[in-house]
Amino acid sequence: METAAAAAPAEGFFPSFLLLGFGTLVAALLGAAHRLGLFYQLMHKVDTASIRHGGENVAAVLKAHGVRFLFTLAGGHISPVLVASEKLGIRVVDTRHEVTAVFAADAVARLTGTVGVAAVTAGPGLTNTVTAVKNAQIAQSPVLLLGGAAGTLLQNRGALQAVDQMSLFRPLCKFCASVRRVRDIIPTLRAAMAAAQSGTPGPVFVELPIDVLYPYFLVQKEMIPAKSPKGLVDRVVHWYLVNALANLFAGAWEPQPEGPLPLDIPQASPQQVQRCVEILSRAKRPLMLIGSQALLPPTSADKLRVAVETLGIPCFLAGMARGLLGRNHPLHFRQNRRAALKKADVVVLAGAVCDFRLSYGRFLSRSSKIIVVNRDRKEMLINSDIFWKPQEAVQGDVGSFVVKLMEGLRGQTWASDWAEELRQADRQKEQTFREKALMPVAEHLNPVRVLQLVEDILPDNSILVVDGGDFVGTAAYLVQPRGPLCWLDPGAFGTLGVGAGFALGAKLCRPDAEVWCLFGDGAFGYSLIEFDTFVRHKIPVMALIGNDAGWTQISREQVSCLGSNVACGLTYTDYHKAALGLGAQGQLLSRENEDQLVKVLRDAQQQCQDGHPVVVNILIGRTDFRDGSLAM
Ligand SMILES: Cc1ncc(C[n+]2csc(CCOP(=O)(O)OP(=O)(O)O)c2C)c(N)n1
Ligand SMILES: [Mg+2]
């Protein structure tokens, strides 16, 4: 028989079970109501008469962040963004391939220290950008990619140009968001802009479904069936759609702050700086390797240059740091870096990374003390578990750190013969190049001679863009950028095809600079069609193609290792004529007009100054100079 005491819990159990069940139901209903935006809509109404559209909100945020250029290739999904941006005075530049739009945005980011922006259409428009987004990620360039998308309710329902874009860009971008309501456009874009520039900079992606971009009356027409609903299911679906539309536009045009959010930039602690100052104050033969990160804001290139000059430590410069010290600076060394690293007693890796560029750290000597500074912890310590070991690893902004080092080391001097010892190697290499320039080539022009002439006549107000294999690898030794932020190469991803996009971004940012692009003939193939873009948008840039009728950097290894040139041969294509066909200017340089070499280059330069994009097709002989590596 059941006792009263045993029955008591059962009596209490049912009411509490009911209470729990009821509570759960209420919570679920409240959650659903929240998800459907019912509470929000109580306070924030939809302006059904408004003809405004979400593209205007996008443009307003771009404008408030100082964005001057928007690179794109059109698509109906993103038309509102393009139209609104143009209205706000943002220059919309349409390219012939989406990848070029993102490369151009990357160049703008690198040269201005702000975010470069590209907008492309849904699906194939976005997939076409993947290489450039990855390139920007590896180069740590803050690029905002805006992508169209199917309507919020049509995703995964077989819409036109639909693909899971978020999954595609999540591994490539440090911030990815899909905007679901018009009112979210502004805060999402502000967060994206801040994320792109904070910490380790990089690309960010914001997906803008078509229904958050178009005006209410158009979206309503698409979303709500004209026929009134019949039957229960129909009525429920109708209510759901009407509510989704209302939630999409509720509070859409309420004023919100549009300007930049504060950035989060890691800085070295005073103790870390002090420890590094102490290490360097005992050094006799210090060496500094300065990489791209050093040129990031907030330290200006000029302030960094002064700091490096005051420190007086011999430097090797790579990536965006090339040109930091101008041409032929006594502290700047360019040859035999490996030997210099072996001899140095303290090495400062100021944004330089121990990846393939430093043979994974094997170029560093175990007997040197290594100071490494980088915004990115993982990159900073890469391979330190096996091939090298830092004495001090400082996670922080590189430029600010170098300035603080300089302040802590004022008056410090180094072994008097150290710089001179390093200079010997540069002199030897220069002599070798002089000899190579005089060597006969079986046919066409000697590329070393051509590039030496380029070095001689390159103007001070030039920006160099390099895209190719051996020809531009040789150029990296011979042609010196004339100042900071005057050199653009793809970076550690080694991407061919960056040239036209980089040139476009560079010329727009610095209209007064002469943009000289050095291309391999293989690489130029990717960029050729963009001469149409340059002509339409009046972007006078100059392309010098080292045309050796082949993918030579690959060919020479493939032939010697594997005995076949398969897939490595091209022909001496008339790229200059193709340029003429696109409405640009074209010149041919070959043995026939060898004595006119300088004149042809100067004429091309003049045409460019007169406002024309120019292609100079330079037929060069195949040489085996093996100076192909662009990487430092
Ligand atoms: C997008 C891409 N495809 C292929 C490669 C591999 N690759 C590296 S260098 C090179 C040859 C480049 O040829 P060209 O531009 O003519 O320069 P050259 O070496 O002949 O001077 C190739 C195909 C690459 N780095 N990037
Ligand atoms: Mg080639």
XYZ file of C-alpha atoms and ligand atoms in Angstrom:
659
model
C 0.000 0.000 0.000
C 1.237 3.418 -0.875
C 1.990 5.669 2.071
C 1.026 9.318 2.140
C 4.678 10.229 2.194
C 5.346 8.217 -0.969
C 2.375 9.778 -2.775
C 3.369 13.381 -1.983
C 6.131 13.759 -4.620
C 3.779 12.451 -7.309
C 1.222 15.114 -6.401
C 3.915 17.816 -6.657
C 5.417 16.311 -9.802
C 2.493 16.933 -12.166
C 2.029 20.626 -11.414
C 5.780 21.289 -11.668
C 5.947 19.230 -14.879
C 3.072 21.250 -16.262
C 4.724 24.436 -15.115
C 7.979 23.434 -16.775
C 6.188 22.464 -19.974
C 4.259 25.717 -19.972
C 7.393 27.702 -19.273
C 9.225 25.998 -22.128
C 6.338 26.683 -24.478
C 6.229 30.350 -23.524
C 10.006 30.632 -23.935
C 9.788 28.961 -27.355
C 6.974 31.273 -28.424
C 8.834 34.327 -27.180
C 11.958 33.125 -28.984
C 10.008 32.599 -32.189
C 8.364 36.006 -31.854
C 11.792 37.539 -31.357
C 13.184 35.717 -34.391
C 10.263 36.884 -36.469
C 10.950 40.432 -35.311
C 7.507 40.872 -33.761
C 8.790 42.764 -30.703
C 11.070 44.961 -32.763
C 8.180 45.824 -35.056
C 6.118 47.053 -32.103
C 8.462 50.000 -31.744
C 9.912 50.387 -35.237
C 7.570 50.770 -38.141
C 7.948 50.113 -41.833
C 7.739 53.103 -44.096
C 5.860 51.400 -46.922
C 5.763 54.576 -49.014
C 9.527 55.108 -49.005
C 11.441 54.600 -52.248
C 14.749 54.454 -50.394
C 16.820 51.282 -50.671
C 19.523 49.425 -48.757
C 22.135 50.316 -51.361
C 21.946 53.856 -49.975
C 22.807 52.590 -46.492
C 25.797 50.704 -47.901
C 27.022 53.789 -49.743
C 26.537 55.966 -46.656
C 28.824 53.728 -44.584
C 31.460 53.628 -47.325
C 31.349 57.401 -47.630
C 31.568 57.866 -43.854
C 34.708 55.692 -43.869
C 36.388 57.830 -46.516
C 36.065 55.237 -49.281
C 36.771 56.955 -52.595
C 36.674 54.054 -55.043
C 34.380 51.097 -55.490
C 35.604 48.385 -57.873
C 33.034 46.179 -59.461
C 31.682 44.180 -62.340
C 27.958 44.778 -62.635
C 25.152 42.435 -61.655
C 21.486 43.027 -60.866
C 21.998 41.790 -57.313
C 24.279 44.716 -56.513
C 22.967 47.516 -58.768
C 21.547 49.501 -55.814
C 25.011 49.628 -54.178
C 26.633 50.892 -57.375
C 23.983 53.504 -58.111
C 23.898 54.842 -54.547
C 27.694 54.938 -54.319
C 27.957 56.917 -57.523
C 25.349 59.347 -56.185
C 27.438 59.953 -53.083
C 30.497 60.774 -55.187
C 32.305 57.449 -54.763
C 34.036 56.624 -58.024
C 32.641 53.350 -59.321
C 35.163 51.582 -61.551
C 33.940 48.585 -63.487
C 36.513 46.018 -64.573
C 36.304 43.148 -67.059
C 36.832 40.418 -64.482
C 35.823 40.374 -60.824
C 39.273 39.232 -59.763
C 40.675 42.511 -61.095
C 38.172 44.462 -58.992
C 39.485 42.810 -55.823
C 43.144 43.174 -56.828
C 42.449 46.888 -57.366
C 40.829 47.149 -53.935
C 43.880 45.394 -52.470
C 46.213 47.956 -54.070
C 44.120 50.824 -52.702
C 44.263 49.268 -49.232
C 48.035 48.853 -49.363
C 48.764 52.313 -50.748
C 46.356 54.339 -48.620
C 46.401 52.409 -45.348
C 42.593 52.281 -45.429
C 40.126 49.639 -46.598
C 39.854 48.904 -50.331
C 36.354 47.985 -51.437
C 34.948 45.801 -54.198
C 31.340 44.824 -54.883
C 30.465 41.870 -57.085
C 27.357 39.985 -57.973
C 26.083 36.749 -56.465
C 27.421 33.302 -57.321
C 29.911 33.386 -60.208
C 30.716 37.035 -59.527
C 31.896 36.019 -56.073
C 33.581 32.763 -57.039
C 35.593 34.753 -59.590
C 37.151 36.775 -56.762
C 38.433 33.866 -54.699
C 42.078 34.083 -55.870
C 42.293 37.794 -55.151
C 40.647 37.435 -51.744
C 43.084 34.676 -50.818
C 45.939 36.816 -52.104
C 44.754 39.694 -49.897
C 44.516 37.346 -46.919
C 48.099 36.154 -47.386
C 49.269 39.734 -47.990
C 47.283 40.875 -44.912
C 45.562 43.550 -46.906
C 42.330 45.053 -45.536
C 39.819 44.555 -48.328
C 36.036 44.709 -47.982
C 34.256 42.434 -50.425
C 30.552 43.096 -50.848
C 28.674 40.289 -52.526
C 25.162 40.016 -53.851
C 23.061 37.016 -52.883
C 19.674 35.457 -53.457
C 16.808 36.910 -51.416
C 16.783 36.049 -47.714
C 13.857 33.646 -48.100
C 15.094 32.081 -51.320
C 18.478 30.857 -50.150
C 18.838 27.086 -50.585
C 15.643 27.083 -52.685
C 17.224 27.004 -56.123
C 17.554 30.733 -56.813
C 19.568 32.100 -59.750
C 23.359 32.290 -59.172
C 23.038 30.706 -55.752
C 25.906 29.034 -53.967
C 26.815 28.738 -50.282
C 28.892 31.911 -50.326
C 29.468 32.061 -46.611
C 31.152 28.662 -46.605
C 33.254 29.773 -49.531
C 34.600 32.911 -47.862
C 34.779 31.865 -44.213
C 38.232 30.294 -44.609
C 39.475 33.334 -46.564
C 38.157 36.226 -44.525
C 38.589 37.299 -40.919
C 34.993 38.538 -40.765
C 32.028 37.148 -42.718
C 28.436 38.211 -42.315
C 25.211 37.871 -44.224
C 22.888 40.814 -43.687
C 19.317 39.688 -43.055
C 17.480 43.017 -42.519
C 17.950 46.495 -43.940
C 18.522 47.957 -40.465
C 21.529 45.647 -40.014
C 23.431 46.937 -43.053
C 25.061 49.867 -41.287
C 26.245 48.130 -38.080
C 27.427 45.074 -40.036
C 29.491 47.143 -42.438
C 31.009 49.207 -39.641
C 32.021 46.035 -37.833
C 33.443 44.616 -41.066
C 35.494 47.753 -41.738
C 36.926 47.710 -38.214
C 37.706 43.984 -38.379
C 39.541 44.409 -41.692
C 42.006 46.855 -40.121
C 42.264 45.553 -36.559
C 44.764 42.995 -35.295
C 46.310 41.375 -38.345
C 44.617 43.136 -41.257
C 42.882 41.084 -43.913
C 39.899 40.726 -46.176
C 36.331 40.725 -44.875
C 33.167 39.656 -46.626
C 29.637 40.997 -46.307
C 26.861 39.244 -48.164
C 23.951 41.462 -49.140
C 20.879 39.477 -50.215
C 18.972 41.143 -53.015
C 15.932 41.935 -50.859
C 17.936 44.004 -48.357
C 19.171 46.192 -51.218
C 16.057 47.060 -53.242
C 13.188 49.459 -52.298
C 10.150 48.227 -50.384
C 7.668 48.392 -53.251
C 9.865 46.232 -55.503
C 10.633 43.670 -52.820
C 6.951 43.548 -51.879
C 6.047 42.817 -55.508
C 8.513 39.928 -55.594
C 7.777 38.541 -52.149
C 4.029 38.730 -51.617
C 1.741 36.818 -53.981
C -0.856 39.038 -55.656
C -3.695 36.543 -55.054
C -5.318 36.620 -51.621
C -4.729 33.410 -49.688
C -7.265 30.590 -49.494
C -7.219 27.820 -46.947
C -5.312 27.583 -43.699
C -1.870 26.653 -45.052
C -2.057 29.424 -47.633
C -3.043 31.918 -44.954
C -0.190 30.874 -42.662
C 2.342 31.141 -45.512
C 0.911 34.520 -46.467
C 1.163 35.811 -42.906
C 4.742 34.518 -42.713
C 5.727 36.335 -45.910
C 4.007 39.574 -44.944
C 5.752 39.493 -41.584
C 9.123 38.653 -43.143
C 8.751 41.657 -45.435
C 7.800 43.904 -42.535
C 10.724 42.657 -40.466
C 13.090 43.184 -43.407
C 12.180 46.868 -43.610
C 11.285 47.730 -39.993
C 13.459 50.578 -38.760
C 15.301 50.569 -42.092
C 15.754 54.316 -42.395
C 16.144 55.284 -38.753
C 19.340 57.288 -38.299
C 22.322 55.256 -37.087
C 25.986 56.169 -36.643
C 27.793 55.399 -39.910
C 31.396 56.364 -39.165
C 34.408 54.217 -38.254
C 34.534 52.165 -35.072
C 37.740 52.264 -33.014
C 40.425 49.848 -34.222
C 42.114 47.280 -32.080
C 45.826 47.325 -32.880
C 48.164 45.243 -30.696
C 51.165 47.111 -29.281
C 54.417 45.951 -27.720
C 54.553 46.490 -23.977
C 57.151 48.952 -22.589
C 58.885 45.989 -20.877
C 59.197 44.120 -24.172
C 60.588 47.200 -25.887
C 63.049 47.689 -23.028
C 64.288 44.100 -23.254
C 64.819 44.492 -27.003
C 66.630 47.786 -26.487
C 68.968 46.009 -24.056
C 69.662 43.168 -26.490
C 70.428 45.626 -29.287
C 72.531 47.908 -27.099
C 75.012 45.015 -26.747
C 75.018 44.265 -30.496
C 77.916 44.966 -32.819
C 76.580 43.614 -36.091
C 72.796 44.042 -35.985
C 70.631 43.469 -39.011
C 67.014 44.339 -39.617
C 64.655 42.596 -42.035
C 61.671 44.813 -42.652
C 58.528 43.313 -44.161
C 55.134 44.565 -45.323
C 53.533 44.881 -41.884
C 55.928 47.703 -41.001
C 54.115 49.942 -43.478
C 50.703 49.547 -41.881
C 49.125 52.502 -40.113
C 49.270 54.148 -37.618
C 52.993 54.837 -38.246
C 53.435 56.761 -41.475
C 56.043 55.630 -43.996
C 57.976 58.857 -43.421
C 58.076 58.442 -39.659
C 59.230 54.856 -40.092
C 61.943 55.883 -42.544
C 63.278 58.487 -40.113
C 63.259 55.891 -37.311
C 65.160 53.368 -39.441
C 67.706 55.983 -40.511
C 68.206 57.131 -36.921
C 68.683 53.552 -35.715
C 71.380 53.136 -38.356
C 70.968 49.350 -38.488
C 71.627 47.815 -41.920
C 68.358 46.665 -43.494
C 66.908 44.315 -46.020
C 63.494 45.385 -47.265
C 60.757 43.132 -48.596
C 57.188 43.318 -49.851
C 55.531 46.642 -49.150
C 58.650 47.815 -47.304
C 60.603 47.899 -50.570
C 61.489 51.464 -51.405
C 61.173 52.572 -47.785
C 64.643 54.128 -47.878
C 64.508 55.348 -51.483
C 67.144 54.509 -54.068
C 70.749 53.603 -53.169
C 70.452 54.310 -49.458
C 73.613 53.448 -47.477
C 71.629 51.416 -44.926
C 69.752 49.420 -47.532
C 71.279 46.137 -48.704
C 69.830 43.975 -51.415
C 72.142 41.050 -52.114
C 73.406 37.981 -50.225
C 70.932 38.299 -47.412
C 71.622 34.759 -46.356
C 75.331 35.436 -45.754
C 74.478 38.643 -43.901
C 72.105 36.736 -41.602
C 74.853 34.282 -40.736
C 77.220 37.084 -39.737
C 74.770 39.244 -37.768
C 74.862 39.010 -33.971
C 71.331 40.390 -33.524
C 68.608 40.092 -36.138
C 65.369 42.061 -35.936
C 62.577 40.464 -37.943
C 60.384 43.529 -38.246
C 57.401 42.005 -39.999
C 59.629 39.521 -41.839
C 58.337 35.966 -41.581
C 60.183 32.641 -41.245
C 58.264 30.964 -44.063
C 59.693 29.942 -47.451
C 61.141 33.433 -47.836
C 63.646 32.730 -45.063
C 63.861 29.024 -45.836
C 61.440 28.386 -42.947
C 63.888 29.976 -40.509
C 66.899 27.943 -41.619
C 68.581 31.092 -42.919
C 68.862 32.354 -39.352
C 71.924 31.433 -37.348
C 71.630 29.697 -34.001
C 74.325 32.020 -32.689
C 72.429 35.232 -33.551
C 69.949 36.678 -31.100
C 66.614 37.030 -32.852
C 64.025 39.673 -32.055
C 60.787 39.086 -33.897
C 57.861 41.489 -34.036
C 54.602 40.823 -35.779
C 50.921 41.573 -35.227
C 50.062 37.933 -35.817
C 51.235 35.481 -33.168
C 51.022 32.379 -35.330
C 52.906 33.972 -38.198
C 55.445 35.446 -35.789
C 56.405 32.059 -34.365
C 56.064 29.958 -37.487
C 58.713 27.194 -37.592
C 60.284 28.434 -34.355
C 59.702 24.979 -32.945
C 62.213 23.432 -35.336
C 64.466 25.737 -37.323
C 64.987 28.857 -35.246
C 64.338 30.343 -31.837
C 63.509 33.948 -30.953
C 65.180 35.680 -28.034
C 62.248 38.089 -27.854
C 58.917 37.562 -29.607
C 56.797 40.693 -29.573
C 53.227 40.554 -30.740
C 52.459 44.095 -31.789
C 52.425 46.717 -34.485
C 55.758 46.683 -36.297
C 56.062 50.350 -37.276
C 55.268 51.603 -33.756
C 57.767 49.107 -32.319
C 60.590 50.284 -34.599
C 59.905 53.890 -33.590
C 60.063 52.917 -29.896
C 63.302 50.978 -30.458
C 64.793 54.068 -32.041
C 63.761 56.195 -29.065
C 65.341 53.700 -26.659
C 68.575 53.403 -28.639
C 69.327 57.049 -29.443
C 73.054 57.635 -29.898
C 73.839 53.919 -30.235
C 76.473 52.963 -32.812
C 77.460 49.633 -34.345
C 80.753 48.074 -35.489
C 82.225 50.534 -37.978
C 83.145 47.949 -40.625
C 79.808 46.070 -40.500
C 77.921 48.056 -43.145
C 80.980 48.137 -45.372
C 81.300 44.358 -45.163
C 77.709 44.001 -46.330
C 78.234 46.558 -49.077
C 80.879 44.303 -50.671
C 78.238 41.697 -51.527
C 76.019 44.300 -53.166
C 78.935 45.586 -55.205
C 79.858 42.079 -56.338
C 76.314 41.294 -57.429
C 76.003 44.601 -59.264
C 79.214 43.776 -61.112
C 77.794 40.374 -62.072
C 74.699 42.069 -63.436
C 76.790 44.543 -65.399
C 78.545 41.581 -66.996
C 75.265 39.814 -67.680
C 73.898 42.939 -69.353
C 76.741 42.761 -71.863
C 76.386 39.060 -72.562
C 75.133 38.237 -76.035
C 71.776 36.483 -76.240
C 71.018 34.152 -79.137
C 67.988 36.140 -80.261
C 65.992 39.217 -79.295
C 67.046 41.561 -76.492
C 69.057 40.949 -73.355
C 66.517 41.282 -70.482
C 69.165 42.449 -68.019
C 70.146 45.254 -70.346
C 66.510 46.242 -70.828
C 65.887 46.289 -67.089
C 69.043 48.284 -66.413
C 67.755 50.923 -68.797
C 64.424 50.880 -67.008
C 66.293 51.440 -63.751
C 68.156 54.361 -65.340
C 65.086 56.168 -66.609
C 62.423 55.284 -64.049
C 61.089 58.608 -62.719
C 61.077 59.538 -59.043
C 57.296 59.807 -58.936
C 56.744 56.247 -60.145
C 54.954 53.244 -58.698
C 56.214 49.852 -59.848
C 53.790 46.984 -60.254
C 55.341 43.584 -60.911
C 53.568 40.499 -62.208
C 55.391 37.523 -63.679
C 58.205 35.041 -63.210
C 61.839 35.384 -64.226
C 61.616 38.753 -65.955
C 60.145 40.460 -62.934
C 62.293 38.421 -60.547
C 65.320 39.903 -62.291
C 63.656 43.303 -62.129
C 63.331 42.901 -58.357
C 67.143 42.894 -58.225
C 67.741 45.600 -60.780
C 64.938 48.118 -60.594
C 64.643 50.068 -57.379
C 61.384 51.616 -56.234
C 61.978 55.292 -55.725
C 60.290 55.681 -52.366
C 58.031 54.071 -49.785
C 54.752 52.613 -51.034
C 56.023 52.727 -54.605
C 56.203 48.985 -55.165
C 53.399 46.448 -55.510
C 53.969 42.728 -55.842
C 51.468 39.944 -55.134
C 53.080 38.929 -51.849
C 53.670 35.478 -50.440
C 50.819 33.860 -52.377
C 52.854 34.364 -55.572
C 49.748 34.997 -57.664
C 50.138 35.673 -61.367
C 47.524 38.053 -62.730
C 47.626 40.829 -60.142
C 49.095 43.392 -62.549
C 46.109 45.173 -64.077
C 44.152 45.356 -60.825
C 47.141 46.657 -58.872
C 47.895 49.213 -61.592
C 44.275 50.369 -61.576
C 44.211 50.836 -57.809
C 47.607 52.526 -57.798
C 46.836 55.062 -60.519
C 43.520 55.996 -58.911
C 45.112 56.540 -55.486
C 48.031 58.479 -56.863
C 46.981 60.153 -60.100
C 50.199 62.179 -60.158
C 52.434 59.107 -60.065
C 53.570 57.257 -63.185
C 52.508 53.640 -62.853
C 55.044 51.342 -64.525
C 53.980 47.702 -64.680
C 56.558 45.052 -65.385
C 54.966 41.896 -66.742
C 56.090 38.483 -67.892
C 54.333 37.632 -71.156
C 52.539 34.741 -69.479
C 51.330 36.912 -66.623
C 50.253 39.661 -69.003
C 47.634 37.361 -70.487
C 45.520 37.750 -67.363
C 45.673 41.544 -67.555
C 45.343 42.253 -71.267
C 41.576 42.734 -71.361
C 41.777 45.316 -68.590
C 43.355 47.714 -71.064
C 39.736 48.126 -72.123
C 39.023 49.201 -68.520
C 41.982 51.596 -68.557
C 40.774 53.147 -71.818
C 37.153 53.513 -70.666
C 38.110 54.987 -67.317
C 41.048 57.058 -68.597
C 43.668 55.323 -66.465
C 47.008 55.984 -68.162
C 49.385 53.278 -66.984
C 52.365 51.771 -68.753
C 52.967 48.031 -69.178
C 56.411 46.740 -70.092
C 56.176 43.106 -71.118
C 59.284 40.943 -71.018
C 58.121 38.725 -73.857
C 60.168 35.525 -73.970
C 57.363 33.444 -75.491
C 57.057 31.216 -72.495
C 56.328 30.535 -68.860
C 60.051 30.572 -68.369
C 60.315 30.417 -64.601
C 58.507 27.084 -64.737
C 60.004 25.945 -68.010
C 63.644 26.128 -66.973
C 63.135 23.907 -63.927
C 60.724 21.562 -65.669
C 63.028 21.015 -68.628
C 66.119 20.480 -66.505
C 64.417 18.198 -63.941
C 61.867 16.364 -66.043
C 63.099 16.766 -69.578
C 60.005 18.265 -71.190
C 58.732 21.764 -71.924
C 55.134 20.603 -72.112
C 52.606 23.387 -71.334
C 55.375 25.952 -70.844
C 55.621 27.366 -74.340
C 53.911 30.512 -75.587
C 54.527 32.471 -78.789
C 55.893 35.940 -79.418
C 52.381 37.302 -79.408
C 51.784 40.848 -80.669
C 50.540 42.160 -77.350
C 51.159 45.723 -78.530
C 48.693 45.179 -81.389
C 46.156 43.667 -79.013
C 46.496 46.840 -76.935
C 45.826 48.946 -80.034
C 42.722 46.876 -80.653
C 41.502 47.734 -77.168
C 41.998 51.438 -77.793
C 45.306 51.779 -75.917
C 48.718 52.590 -77.365
C 51.163 49.836 -78.290
C 54.872 49.715 -79.072
C 57.186 46.903 -80.065
C 60.780 46.727 -78.924
C 62.988 44.140 -80.594
C 66.394 43.673 -82.182
C 65.167 45.768 -85.107
C 64.893 48.925 -83.053
C 67.426 48.015 -80.379
C 69.283 51.279 -80.879
C 66.003 53.088 -80.117
C 65.446 51.326 -76.815
C 65.508 54.393 -74.617
C 63.616 56.458 -77.170
C 60.784 53.911 -77.404
C 60.489 53.779 -73.616
C 60.514 57.569 -73.414
C 57.887 57.842 -76.169
C 55.693 55.364 -74.313
C 56.179 57.385 -71.152
C 55.145 60.529 -73.009
C 52.022 58.836 -74.420
C 51.151 57.802 -70.909
C 51.666 61.340 -69.633
C 49.337 62.466 -72.426
C 46.640 60.286 -70.890
C 46.918 56.996 -72.811
C 47.424 53.545 -71.393
C 50.421 52.004 -73.175
C 51.748 48.507 -73.774
C 55.406 48.089 -74.688
C 55.965 44.588 -75.983
C 59.659 43.844 -75.440
C 60.954 40.740 -77.150
C 63.605 39.266 -74.889
C 65.884 36.295 -75.320
C 65.686 33.307 -73.006
C 68.583 33.470 -70.622
C 69.527 31.298 -67.739
C 70.277 33.988 -65.219
C 68.265 32.250 -62.504
C 67.343 35.312 -60.573
C 63.734 34.415 -60.615
C 62.760 34.745 -56.987
C 60.668 37.776 -56.193
C 60.449 36.852 -52.570
C 62.920 38.355 -50.198
C 47.856 32.064 -60.944
C 49.160 31.366 -61.092
N 49.273 30.368 -62.003
C 50.457 29.754 -62.175
C 51.541 30.098 -61.421
C 52.869 29.353 -61.590
N 53.896 30.217 -62.207
C 54.799 30.880 -61.477
S 55.887 31.730 -62.383
C 55.174 31.217 -63.807
C 55.716 31.630 -65.136
C 55.454 33.061 -65.449
O 55.687 33.289 -66.812
P 55.871 34.758 -67.333
O 54.859 35.632 -66.724
O 55.908 34.740 -68.801
O 57.270 35.152 -66.731
P 58.697 34.566 -67.138
O 59.076 33.590 -66.077
O 58.552 33.925 -68.477
O 59.589 35.758 -67.153
C 54.079 30.393 -63.547
C 53.201 29.775 -64.579
C 51.372 31.119 -60.467
N 52.363 31.525 -59.672
N 50.186 31.746 -60.352
Mg 57.593 34.633 -70.114
